[in-house]
């Protein structure tokens, strides 16, 4: 576990990993429990996102579809970066 | 997936995409579940907005109409940029 | 849709539109659902406001009147800039 | 409605109006609905206040009296600057 | 009501008044309604406090006693600076 | 009550008193009412903490034990610096 | 308890301890009570995290599994750095 200065800089990588998830399918959950599944088109440092072809899911059931949707980052609970790999 | 410096700058684009939605019909949802459908006249970096000819929607039903309304951005949950394309 | 530097600066205009509503009748709703109708005497960048001859409205019914009232901006949900034009 | 540079500076005046209410009777309401009526002795830019001879009011009824009380500004909903003028 | 530059500086005095309450008995109420009565040993600019010989009060009844307690300021609703003067 | 410049600097001491509680037993309560009792190993300026040999307490009963736990400071309600002195 | 300048700097160590937990099994609890158990792959200064092979736990029962998940730090309640040592 040899740590150096580069390791220190790597500490912002959770957001970098999200940046890498652009243009792939994701699932995200908001604080109110609503989930969205779709293509992550854009994400910024505040975790504001644009999803394409998104499905809104409440209590496990799809309730709406959106060709494009902007989601405000401050309501975010989690993001599953690769929706195709749900275990 | 060739990334360069321009890609880094592109990371603020979710808000830029909202800016592009000015003068088009949008649907937005606030944290309390209330939705507004109308013409996005103005939006700033805090997601404060001016909607024109807006309809207030609760539980899927229209409950009020406003010729012009200012909505504070910090209550925002999501924005569907093009209301005419609901799937 | 030709965009230029002036367009970029225009992105703070939702608040400017509220500034223009000074000295006109407005209706505002707070996060707890309470509404106030009155003359917008002053508003600052935090959306703190002074209303004159304000009526407090709960569940659609007037419950109190205030000759002058200061309302803290961080509780604001929306402002309808011209109360005389309700559709 | 001729606007100039001085008008721009005037946009912080809601707080200035509260400053002018020092040493007069006020009524304030907190986010939890509790109200306080008393002499506004001091108020700062965060709306922290010192009230003198204050009455605490819940559901319209006085429940306690305080010779002096410090109230934290971030819980504030509104202030009625002149308690003697209730309409 | 002659105002001058010194008056402007005085606008931070609510916190200064709390500083003066150090080493005297106070009563404070948190946002969740819990109250603490004790000797205010220290208070900082964020309203973090150390109370000595504090009694915790819920619904008007003492429920616990603490020889020393640190209370985080951001949960504070109000402080009654002189607990011995309850009216 | 002779005040001088050193007194002014002392106004950040509530956190300093917590720093002094490192390596002693504490009890803390979070905003949701959960309490933790254990050895305060580390605490930073945001009141993030590491507890050792901690017991989680809900409604007065122990519900879990942790050999080491990181607790995020922004959920903190209070800390009782010396758990061995409960009155 | 001889304190010196190095001790002052050590006051940010709760987060440093979390950094050391990278690549080990952790359990974390969010403010809404949901828990996640998995390999802490990355964590930044805002406590944003990437977990690998994570299990979502509600009311003590596993409800979902994720090969990789990004969790936003501002919802965090606590982290148990070493999941293998539950007492």
Coordinates of C-alpha atoms in Angstrom, one line a residue:
Chain A
X1 CA 0.0 0.0 0.0
X2 CA 2.8 2.5 -1.0
X3 CA 1.2 6.0 -1.0
X4 CA 2.6 9.0 -2.7
X5 CA 1.6 12.4 -4.0
X6 CA -0.2 11.0 -7.0
X7 CA -2.4 8.9 -4.6
X8 CA -3.4 12.1 -2.9
X9 CA -4.6 13.6 -6.2
X10 CA -6.5 10.5 -7.0
X11 CA -8.9 11.2 -4.1
X12 CA -11.4 13.1 -6.5
X13 CA -11.8 10.0 -8.6
X14 CA -15.4 9.0 -7.7
X15 CA -16.6 11.9 -9.9
X16 CA -14.1 11.1 -12.6
X17 CA -15.5 7.5 -12.7
X18 CA -19.0 9.1 -13.2
X19 CA -17.5 11.2 -16.1
X20 CA -16.3 7.9 -17.7
X21 CA -19.9 6.6 -17.5
X22 CA -21.0 9.2 -20.0
X23 CA -22.7 7.6 -23.0
X24 CA -23.4 4.4 -21.2
X25 CA -26.7 3.2 -19.5
X26 CA -27.0 4.1 -15.8
X27 CA -29.6 3.8 -13.0
X28 CA -29.8 6.6 -10.5
X29 CA -31.9 7.1 -7.3
X30 CA -33.1 10.4 -5.9
X31 CA -33.5 11.2 -2.2
X32 CA -37.3 10.7 -2.6
X33 CA -36.8 7.2 -3.8
X34 CA -37.6 7.8 -7.5
X35 CA -35.2 6.1 -9.9
X36 CA -34.3 6.9 -13.5
X37 CA -32.7 4.5 -16.0
X38 CA -31.3 5.9 -19.2
X39 CA -28.3 7.0 -21.2
X40 CA -26.1 9.4 -19.3
X41 CA -25.5 12.1 -21.9
X42 CA -23.8 14.7 -19.7
X43 CA -22.8 15.2 -16.0
X44 CA -21.1 18.1 -14.4
X45 CA -19.2 18.7 -11.1
X46 CA -22.5 19.3 -9.2
X47 CA -23.8 16.0 -10.5
X48 CA -26.4 17.7 -12.7
X49 CA -27.2 15.3 -15.4
X50 CA -28.8 15.0 -18.8
X51 CA -30.3 11.5 -19.4
X52 CA -31.6 10.3 -22.8
X53 CA -34.4 7.8 -23.4
X54 CA -35.0 7.7 -19.6
X55 CA -37.5 5.6 -17.7
X56 CA -38.9 6.9 -14.4
X57 CA -39.3 4.1 -11.9
X58 CA -41.3 4.3 -8.7
X59 CA -41.5 1.3 -6.3
X60 CA -39.9 -0.8 -8.9
X61 CA -42.4 -0.1 -11.7
X62 CA -41.9 2.2 -14.7
X63 CA -44.2 5.2 -14.5
X64 CA -43.0 7.5 -17.3
X65 CA -40.6 7.8 -20.2
X66 CA -38.7 10.9 -21.3
X67 CA -36.7 11.3 -24.5
X68 CA -34.4 13.8 -22.7
X69 CA -34.4 14.9 -19.0
X70 CA -32.3 17.3 -16.9
X71 CA -31.9 16.1 -13.3
X72 CA -30.6 18.4 -10.6
X73 CA -27.6 16.9 -8.8
X74 CA -28.4 18.0 -5.3
X75 CA -31.3 15.5 -5.0
X76 CA -29.1 12.5 -6.0
X77 CA -28.7 9.5 -3.7
X78 CA -26.6 7.1 -5.8
X79 CA -25.7 6.3 -9.4
X80 CA -25.2 2.8 -10.7
X81 CA -22.8 3.5 -13.5
X82 CA -23.5 0.5 -15.7
X83 CA -27.2 -0.4 -15.8
X84 CA -26.5 -3.4 -18.0
X85 CA -24.6 -5.2 -15.2
X86 CA -27.2 -5.4 -12.5
X87 CA -26.4 -8.5 -10.4
Chain B
X1 CA -13.3 7.6 -26.3
X2 CA -10.4 10.0 -27.0
X3 CA -10.6 12.7 -24.2
X4 CA -8.9 16.0 -24.4
X5 CA -8.9 19.4 -22.8
X6 CA -12.1 20.4 -24.6
X7 CA -13.9 17.4 -23.2
X8 CA -13.0 18.7 -19.7
X9 CA -14.7 22.0 -20.4
X10 CA -17.7 20.3 -21.8
X11 CA -18.5 19.0 -18.2
X12 CA -20.8 22.0 -17.5
X13 CA -23.0 21.2 -20.4
X14 CA -26.1 20.0 -18.6
X15 CA -26.9 23.6 -17.8
X16 CA -25.9 24.7 -21.3
X17 CA -28.5 22.3 -22.7
X18 CA -31.1 23.9 -20.4
X19 CA -30.0 27.3 -21.8
X20 CA -30.7 26.0 -25.3
X21 CA -34.2 25.1 -24.2
X22 CA -35.1 28.7 -23.7
X23 CA -38.2 29.7 -25.8
X24 CA -39.3 26.1 -26.0
X25 CA -42.0 24.3 -24.0
X26 CA -40.8 22.4 -20.9
X27 CA -42.1 20.4 -18.0
X28 CA -40.5 20.7 -14.6
X29 CA -41.1 19.0 -11.3
X30 CA -40.3 20.5 -7.9
X31 CA -39.3 18.6 -4.8
X32 CA -42.8 18.7 -3.5
X33 CA -44.1 16.9 -6.6
X34 CA -45.8 19.9 -8.2
X35 CA -45.2 20.1 -11.9
X36 CA -45.2 23.2 -14.2
X37 CA -45.6 23.1 -18.0
X38 CA -44.9 26.2 -20.0
X39 CA -42.6 28.2 -22.2
X40 CA -39.1 28.6 -20.6
X41 CA -38.5 32.3 -21.1
X42 CA -35.3 32.6 -18.9
X43 CA -33.1 30.4 -16.8
X44 CA -30.0 31.4 -14.8
X45 CA -27.1 29.4 -13.4
X46 CA -29.0 28.8 -10.2
X47 CA -31.8 27.3 -12.2
X48 CA -34.1 30.2 -11.4
X49 CA -36.6 30.3 -14.2
X50 CA -39.3 32.5 -15.8
X51 CA -42.1 30.4 -17.4
X52 CA -44.7 31.9 -19.7
X53 CA -48.3 30.6 -20.0
X54 CA -47.6 28.0 -17.4
X55 CA -49.9 25.3 -16.1
X56 CA -49.5 24.0 -12.6
X57 CA -50.1 20.3 -12.3
X58 CA -50.7 18.3 -9.1
X59 CA -51.2 14.5 -9.1
X60 CA -51.4 14.7 -12.9
X61 CA -54.3 17.2 -13.0
X62 CA -54.0 20.9 -14.0
X63 CA -54.9 23.1 -11.0
X64 CA -53.9 26.7 -12.0
X65 CA -52.6 28.7 -14.9
X66 CA -50.2 31.6 -14.8
X67 CA -49.4 34.0 -17.7
X68 CA -45.9 34.5 -16.2
X69 CA -44.3 32.8 -13.2
X70 CA -40.8 33.0 -11.5
X71 CA -39.7 29.6 -10.0
X72 CA -36.8 29.4 -7.6
X73 CA -34.2 27.0 -8.8
X74 CA -33.3 25.4 -5.5
X75 CA -36.6 23.5 -5.3
X76 CA -36.1 21.9 -8.7
X77 CA -36.1 18.1 -9.1
X78 CA -36.0 17.8 -12.9
X79 CA -36.7 19.5 -16.2
X80 CA -37.9 17.8 -19.3
X81 CA -36.5 20.2 -21.9
X82 CA -39.0 19.5 -24.7
X83 CA -42.5 19.1 -23.5
X84 CA -43.8 18.3 -27.0
X85 CA -41.9 15.1 -27.1
X86 CA -43.3 13.1 -24.2
X87 CA -43.0 9.5 -25.0
Chain C
X1 CA -30.9 31.5 -32.7
X2 CA -27.7 33.4 -33.1
X3 CA -25.9 33.5 -29.7
X4 CA -23.2 35.9 -28.7
X5 CA -21.5 37.3 -25.6
X6 CA -24.5 39.4 -24.7
X7 CA -26.7 36.4 -24.6
X8 CA -24.4 34.8 -22.0
X9 CA -24.8 37.8 -19.8
X10 CA -28.6 37.7 -20.1
X11 CA -28.6 34.4 -18.2
X12 CA -29.3 36.2 -14.9
X13 CA -32.4 37.8 -16.1
X14 CA -35.0 35.8 -14.0
X15 CA -34.1 38.0 -11.0
X16 CA -34.0 41.1 -13.2
X17 CA -37.6 40.4 -14.2
X18 CA -38.5 40.2 -10.5
X19 CA -36.8 43.5 -10.0
X20 CA -39.0 45.0 -12.7
X21 CA -42.0 43.7 -10.7
X22 CA -41.3 46.2 -7.9
X23 CA -44.2 48.4 -7.2
X24 CA -46.7 46.0 -8.8
X25 CA -49.0 43.5 -7.3
X26 CA -47.6 39.9 -6.9
X27 CA -48.6 36.6 -5.5
X28 CA -45.9 34.4 -4.0
X29 CA -45.9 30.9 -2.5
X30 CA -43.6 29.6 0.2
X31 CA -42.4 26.1 0.6
X32 CA -45.0 25.3 3.3
X33 CA -47.8 26.3 0.8
X34 CA -48.7 29.6 2.4
X35 CA -49.3 32.3 -0.2
X36 CA -48.9 36.1 0.1
X37 CA -50.6 38.6 -2.3
X38 CA -49.5 42.3 -2.1
X39 CA -47.4 45.1 -3.5
X40 CA -43.8 44.1 -4.0
X41 CA -42.0 47.1 -2.5
X42 CA -38.4 45.7 -2.4
X43 CA -36.6 42.5 -3.4
X44 CA -32.9 41.7 -3.1
X45 CA -30.6 39.2 -4.8
X46 CA -31.5 36.6 -2.1
X47 CA -35.1 37.1 -2.9
X48 CA -35.8 38.7 0.5
X49 CA -38.8 40.9 0.0
X50 CA -40.9 43.6 1.5
X51 CA -44.6 43.4 0.6
X52 CA -47.1 46.2 1.3
X53 CA -50.8 45.7 2.0
X54 CA -50.2 41.9 1.9
X55 CA -52.9 39.2 2.4
X56 CA -51.8 35.8 3.7
X57 CA -53.6 33.0 2.1
X58 CA -53.8 29.4 3.3
X59 CA -55.6 26.7 1.3
X60 CA -57.1 29.4 -0.9
X61 CA -58.6 31.5 1.9
X62 CA -57.3 34.8 3.3
X63 CA -56.2 34.3 6.9
X64 CA -54.4 37.6 7.8
X65 CA -53.5 41.0 6.5
X66 CA -50.3 42.9 7.0
X67 CA -49.7 46.6 6.1
X68 CA -46.0 45.7 5.7
X69 CA -44.2 42.4 5.8
X70 CA -40.6 41.2 5.3
X71 CA -40.4 37.7 3.8
X72 CA -37.2 35.7 3.8
X73 CA -36.2 34.6 0.3
X74 CA -34.9 31.1 1.1
X75 CA -38.4 29.8 1.8
X76 CA -39.7 31.0 -1.6
X77 CA -41.2 28.5 -4.0
X78 CA -42.5 30.8 -6.8
X79 CA -43.6 34.4 -7.5
X80 CA -46.3 35.3 -9.9
X81 CA -45.1 38.8 -11.0
X82 CA -48.4 40.3 -12.0
X83 CA -51.2 39.4 -9.6
X84 CA -53.8 41.2 -11.7
X85 CA -53.4 38.9 -14.6
X86 CA -54.3 35.5 -13.1
X87 CA -55.7 33.4 -15.9
Chain D
X1 CA -39.6 53.9 -14.5
X2 CA -36.2 55.5 -15.3
X3 CA -33.5 53.1 -13.8
X4 CA -29.9 54.1 -13.0
X5 CA -26.9 52.9 -11.1
X6 CA -28.4 54.1 -7.8
X7 CA -31.5 51.9 -8.4
X8 CA -29.2 48.8 -8.7
X9 CA -27.6 49.5 -5.3
X10 CA -31.1 49.9 -3.7
X11 CA -31.7 46.2 -4.3
X12 CA -30.4 45.2 -0.8
X13 CA -33.0 47.4 0.9
X14 CA -35.3 44.7 2.4
X15 CA -32.7 44.1 5.1
X16 CA -32.2 47.9 5.5
X17 CA -35.9 48.3 6.2
X18 CA -35.6 45.7 8.9
X19 CA -32.6 47.6 10.4
X20 CA -34.9 50.6 10.6
X21 CA -37.4 48.5 12.6
X22 CA -34.9 48.3 15.5
X23 CA -36.4 49.6 18.7
X24 CA -39.9 49.1 17.5
X25 CA -42.4 46.3 18.1
X26 CA -42.4 43.5 15.6
X27 CA -44.0 40.1 15.1
X28 CA -42.0 37.3 13.5
X29 CA -42.9 33.8 12.4
X30 CA -40.4 30.9 12.4
X31 CA -40.5 28.0 9.9
X32 CA -42.1 25.7 12.5
X33 CA -45.0 28.2 12.9
X34 CA -44.1 29.6 16.3
X35 CA -44.4 33.4 16.4
X36 CA -42.7 36.0 18.6
X37 CA -43.9 39.5 19.4
X38 CA -41.6 41.9 21.0
X39 CA -39.2 44.9 20.8
X40 CA -36.6 44.3 18.1
X41 CA -33.4 45.3 19.9
X42 CA -30.8 44.1 17.4
X43 CA -30.7 42.4 14.0
X44 CA -27.7 41.4 11.9
X45 CA -27.1 40.6 8.3
X46 CA -28.0 36.9 8.9
X47 CA -31.3 38.0 10.5
X48 CA -30.2 36.9 13.9
X49 CA -32.2 39.0 16.4
X50 CA -32.4 40.1 20.0
X51 CA -36.0 40.7 21.1
X52 CA -36.9 42.3 24.4
X53 CA -40.1 41.6 26.4
X54 CA -41.1 39.0 23.9
X55 CA -44.2 36.8 23.9
X56 CA -44.1 33.4 22.3
X57 CA -47.3 32.5 20.4
X58 CA -48.4 29.1 19.2
X59 CA -51.6 28.6 17.3
X60 CA -52.6 32.1 18.1
X61 CA -52.2 31.8 21.9
X62 CA -49.4 33.2 24.1
X63 CA -47.5 30.3 25.7
X64 CA -44.4 32.0 27.2
X65 CA -42.8 35.4 27.9
X66 CA -39.1 36.3 27.8
X67 CA -37.5 39.4 29.0
X68 CA -34.7 38.9 26.4
X69 CA -34.3 36.3 23.7
X70 CA -31.8 35.6 20.9
X71 CA -33.5 34.1 17.8
X72 CA -31.4 32.5 15.1
X73 CA -32.1 34.0 11.7
X74 CA -31.9 30.9 9.5
X75 CA -35.2 29.7 11.0
X76 CA -37.1 32.9 10.0
X77 CA -40.1 32.8 7.8
X78 CA -41.3 36.5 8.0
X79 CA -41.1 39.6 10.1
X80 CA -44.0 42.1 10.4
X81 CA -42.0 45.3 11.1
X82 CA -44.6 47.2 13.0
X83 CA -46.6 45.0 15.3
X84 CA -48.8 48.0 16.3
X85 CA -50.3 48.2 12.8
X86 CA -51.9 44.8 12.3
X87 CA -54.9 45.3 10.0
Chain E
X1 CA -32.7 58.3 15.1
X2 CA -29.4 59.8 13.9
X3 CA -27.5 57.0 12.1
X4 CA -23.8 57.0 11.4
X5 CA -21.0 54.7 10.5
X6 CA -20.7 53.3 14.0
X7 CA -24.4 52.2 13.8
X8 CA -23.6 50.2 10.7
X9 CA -20.9 48.2 12.6
X10 CA -23.2 47.6 15.4
X11 CA -25.4 45.3 13.2
X12 CA -23.5 42.2 14.3
X13 CA -24.3 42.7 17.9
X14 CA -26.9 39.9 18.5
X15 CA -24.0 37.5 18.7
X16 CA -22.0 39.9 20.8
X17 CA -24.9 39.9 23.3
X18 CA -24.6 36.1 23.4
X19 CA -20.9 36.4 24.1
X20 CA -21.8 38.6 27.0
X21 CA -24.0 35.8 28.4
X22 CA -21.0 33.5 28.9
X23 CA -20.8 32.3 32.5
X24 CA -24.4 33.0 33.1
X25 CA -27.4 30.6 33.1
X26 CA -29.2 30.3 29.8
X27 CA -32.1 28.3 28.3
X28 CA -31.8 27.2 24.6
X29 CA -34.2 25.4 22.3
X30 CA -33.2 23.3 19.4
X31 CA -35.1 22.8 16.2
X32 CA -36.5 19.5 17.4
X33 CA -38.0 21.2 20.4
X34 CA -35.6 19.9 23.0
X35 CA -34.4 22.5 25.5
X36 CA -31.3 22.8 27.6
X37 CA -30.8 24.9 30.7
X38 CA -27.3 25.4 32.1
X39 CA -24.3 27.6 32.4
X40 CA -23.1 28.9 29.1
X41 CA -19.3 28.2 29.3
X42 CA -18.3 29.0 25.7
X43 CA -20.0 30.0 22.5
X44 CA -18.4 30.6 19.1
X45 CA -19.4 32.5 15.9
X46 CA -21.3 29.4 14.6
X47 CA -23.3 29.3 17.9
X48 CA -21.6 26.1 18.9
X49 CA -21.8 26.0 22.7
X50 CA -20.4 24.3 25.8
X51 CA -22.9 24.2 28.6
X52 CA -22.1 23.2 32.2
X53 CA -24.4 21.4 34.6
X54 CA -27.1 21.3 31.9
X55 CA -30.6 19.9 32.2
X56 CA -32.2 18.5 29.1
X57 CA -36.0 19.3 28.9
X58 CA -38.5 17.7 26.7
X59 CA -42.2 18.8 26.7
X60 CA -41.5 20.8 29.8
X61 CA -40.0 18.0 31.9
X62 CA -36.4 17.4 32.8
X63 CA -35.2 14.1 31.2
X64 CA -31.4 14.1 31.7
X65 CA -28.6 16.0 33.3
X66 CA -25.1 16.5 31.9
X67 CA -22.1 17.9 33.8
X68 CA -20.7 19.2 30.5
X69 CA -22.2 19.2 27.0
X70 CA -21.2 20.4 23.5
X71 CA -24.2 21.6 21.4
X72 CA -23.8 22.1 17.7
X73 CA -25.0 25.6 16.7
X74 CA -26.7 24.8 13.5
X75 CA -29.6 23.1 15.3
X76 CA -30.3 26.1 17.4
X77 CA -33.7 27.8 17.4
X78 CA -33.3 30.4 20.2
X79 CA -31.4 31.2 23.4
X80 CA -32.8 32.9 26.4
X81 CA -29.7 34.7 27.7
X82 CA -30.7 34.9 31.4
X83 CA -32.5 31.8 32.6
X84 CA -33.0 33.4 36.0
X85 CA -35.3 36.1 34.7
X86 CA -38.1 34.0 33.1
X87 CA -41.2 36.0 33.3
Chain F
X1 CA -15.4 40.9 33.3
X2 CA -12.3 42.5 31.8
X3 CA -12.3 41.7 28.1
X4 CA -9.3 42.0 25.8
X5 CA -8.0 40.7 22.5
X6 CA -7.2 37.3 23.9
X7 CA -10.8 36.9 24.9
X8 CA -11.9 37.5 21.4
X9 CA -9.7 34.7 20.1
X10 CA -11.0 32.4 22.7
X11 CA -14.5 32.5 21.1
X12 CA -13.7 29.3 19.0
X13 CA -13.1 27.3 22.1
X14 CA -16.1 25.0 22.1
X15 CA -14.4 23.0 19.3
X16 CA -11.1 23.2 21.2
X17 CA -12.8 21.6 24.2
X18 CA -13.9 18.8 22.0
X19 CA -10.4 18.3 20.7
X20 CA -9.3 17.9 24.3
X21 CA -11.9 15.1 24.7
X22 CA -9.9 13.0 22.2
X23 CA -8.9 9.6 23.7
X24 CA -11.7 9.8 26.3
X25 CA -15.2 8.2 26.4
X26 CA -18.0 10.4 24.9
X27 CA -21.7 10.1 24.2
X28 CA -23.0 11.8 21.1
X29 CA -26.5 12.2 19.7
X30 CA -27.4 12.6 16.0
X31 CA -30.3 14.6 14.6
X32 CA -32.3 11.4 14.1
X33 CA -32.0 10.6 17.8
X34 CA -29.5 7.7 17.5
X35 CA -26.8 7.9 20.1
X36 CA -23.2 6.5 20.1
X37 CA -21.0 5.9 23.1
X38 CA -17.4 5.2 22.6
X39 CA -13.8 6.4 22.6
X40 CA -13.3 9.6 20.6
X41 CA -10.2 8.8 18.6
X42 CA -10.3 11.7 16.2
X43 CA -12.4 14.8 15.5
X44 CA -11.9 17.5 12.9
X45 CA -13.2 21.0 12.4
X46 CA -16.4 19.8 10.7
X47 CA -17.0 17.5 13.7
X48 CA -16.4 14.4 11.6
X49 CA -15.3 11.8 14.2
X50 CA -13.7 8.4 14.6
X51 CA -15.1 6.4 17.5
X52 CA -13.5 3.2 18.8
X53 CA -15.4 0.4 20.6
X54 CA -18.7 2.2 20.0
X55 CA -22.1 1.2 21.1
X56 CA -25.1 2.4 19.0
X57 CA -28.1 3.3 21.2
X58 CA -31.7 3.7 20.1
X59 CA -34.5 4.7 22.5
X60 CA -32.1 4.1 25.4
X61 CA -31.2 0.5 24.4
X62 CA -27.9 -0.7 22.8
X63 CA -28.6 -2.1 19.3
X64 CA -25.1 -2.6 17.8
X65 CA -21.4 -2.4 18.5
X66 CA -18.6 -1.3 16.2
X67 CA -14.9 -1.7 16.8
X68 CA -14.3 1.5 14.8
X69 CA -16.8 3.9 13.2
X70 CA -16.6 7.2 11.2
X71 CA -19.5 9.6 12.0
X72 CA -20.2 12.5 9.7
X73 CA -20.3 15.7 11.6
X74 CA -23.1 17.5 9.9
X75 CA -25.7 15.1 11.5
X76 CA -24.5 15.9 15.0
X77 CA -26.8 17.3 17.7
X78 CA -24.6 17.2 20.8
X79 CA -21.6 15.6 22.4
X80 CA -21.2 14.8 26.0
X81 CA -17.5 15.0 26.4
X82 CA -17.0 12.7 29.4
X83 CA -19.3 9.7 29.3
X84 CA -18.1 8.5 32.6
X85 CA -19.6 11.5 34.4
X86 CA -23.3 11.1 33.6
X87 CA -25.2 12.7 36.4
Chain G
X1 CA -1.0 15.4 26.8
X2 CA 1.8 17.5 25.3
X3 CA 0.2 19.3 22.3
X4 CA 2.2 21.0 19.5
X5 CA 1.7 22.3 16.0
X6 CA 1.8 18.8 14.5
X7 CA -1.2 17.8 16.8
X8 CA -3.1 20.8 15.3
X9 CA -2.6 19.5 11.8
X10 CA -3.7 16.0 12.8
X11 CA -7.2 17.3 13.4
X12 CA -8.3 16.4 9.8
X13 CA -7.5 12.7 10.3
X14 CA -11.0 11.2 10.4
X15 CA -11.1 11.6 6.6
X16 CA -7.6 10.3 6.3
X17 CA -8.6 7.2 8.2
X18 CA -11.4 6.7 5.6
X19 CA -8.8 7.1 2.8
X20 CA -6.9 4.3 4.4
X21 CA -10.0 2.1 4.2
X22 CA -9.8 2.2 0.4
X23 CA -9.7 -1.3 -1.0
X24 CA -11.2 -2.8 2.2
X25 CA -14.8 -3.9 3.0
X26 CA -16.9 -1.2 4.6
X27 CA -20.5 -0.8 5.8
X28 CA -22.1 2.7 5.4
X29 CA -25.5 4.0 6.5
X30 CA -27.3 6.9 4.7
X31 CA -29.6 9.4 6.4
X32 CA -32.7 7.5 5.2
X33 CA -31.4 4.3 7.1
X34 CA -30.4 2.4 4.0
X35 CA -27.1 0.6 4.4
X36 CA -24.5 -0.5 1.8
X37 CA -21.8 -3.1 2.3
X38 CA -19.0 -3.5 -0.2
X39 CA -15.5 -2.8 -1.2
X40 CA -14.6 1.0 -0.9
X41 CA -12.9 1.6 -4.2
X42 CA -12.6 5.4 -4.0
X43 CA -13.6 8.2 -1.6
X44 CA -13.1 12.0 -2.0
X45 CA -13.1 14.9 0.4
X46 CA -16.9 15.3 0.1
X47 CA -17.3 11.6 1.1
X48 CA -18.5 10.7 -2.4
X49 CA -17.7 7.1 -2.8
X50 CA -17.4 4.3 -5.3
X51 CA -18.3 0.8 -3.9
X52 CA -17.6 -2.4 -5.7
X53 CA -19.7 -5.6 -5.3
X54 CA -22.1 -3.7 -3.0
X55 CA -25.1 -5.1 -1.2
X56 CA -28.0 -2.7 -0.3
X57 CA -29.5 -3.5 3.1
X58 CA -32.9 -2.2 4.4
X59 CA -34.1 -3.0 7.8
X60 CA -31.3 -5.6 8.2
X61 CA -32.1 -7.5 5.0
X62 CA -30.3 -7.5 1.7
X63 CA -32.5 -6.0 -1.1
X64 CA -30.2 -5.5 -4.0
X65 CA -26.7 -6.1 -5.3
X66 CA -24.6 -3.7 -7.4
X67 CA -21.3 -4.6 -9.2
X68 CA -20.3 -0.9 -8.9
X69 CA -22.2 2.1 -7.3
X70 CA -21.5 5.8 -6.8
X71 CA -22.9 7.1 -3.5
X72 CA -23.2 10.9 -2.9
X73 CA -21.4 11.9 0.3
X74 CA -23.9 14.4 1.5
X75 CA -26.4 11.8 2.4
X76 CA -23.9 9.8 4.6
X77 CA -24.6 9.1 8.3
X78 CA -21.7 6.9 9.2
X79 CA -19.1 4.4 7.8
X80 CA -17.8 1.4 9.5
X81 CA -14.3 1.1 8.0
X82 CA -13.8 -2.6 8.4
X83 CA -16.9 -4.7 7.7
X84 CA -15.1 -7.9 8.6
X85 CA -14.8 -6.9 12.2
X86 CA -18.4 -6.4 13.3
X87 CA -18.7 -7.2 17.0

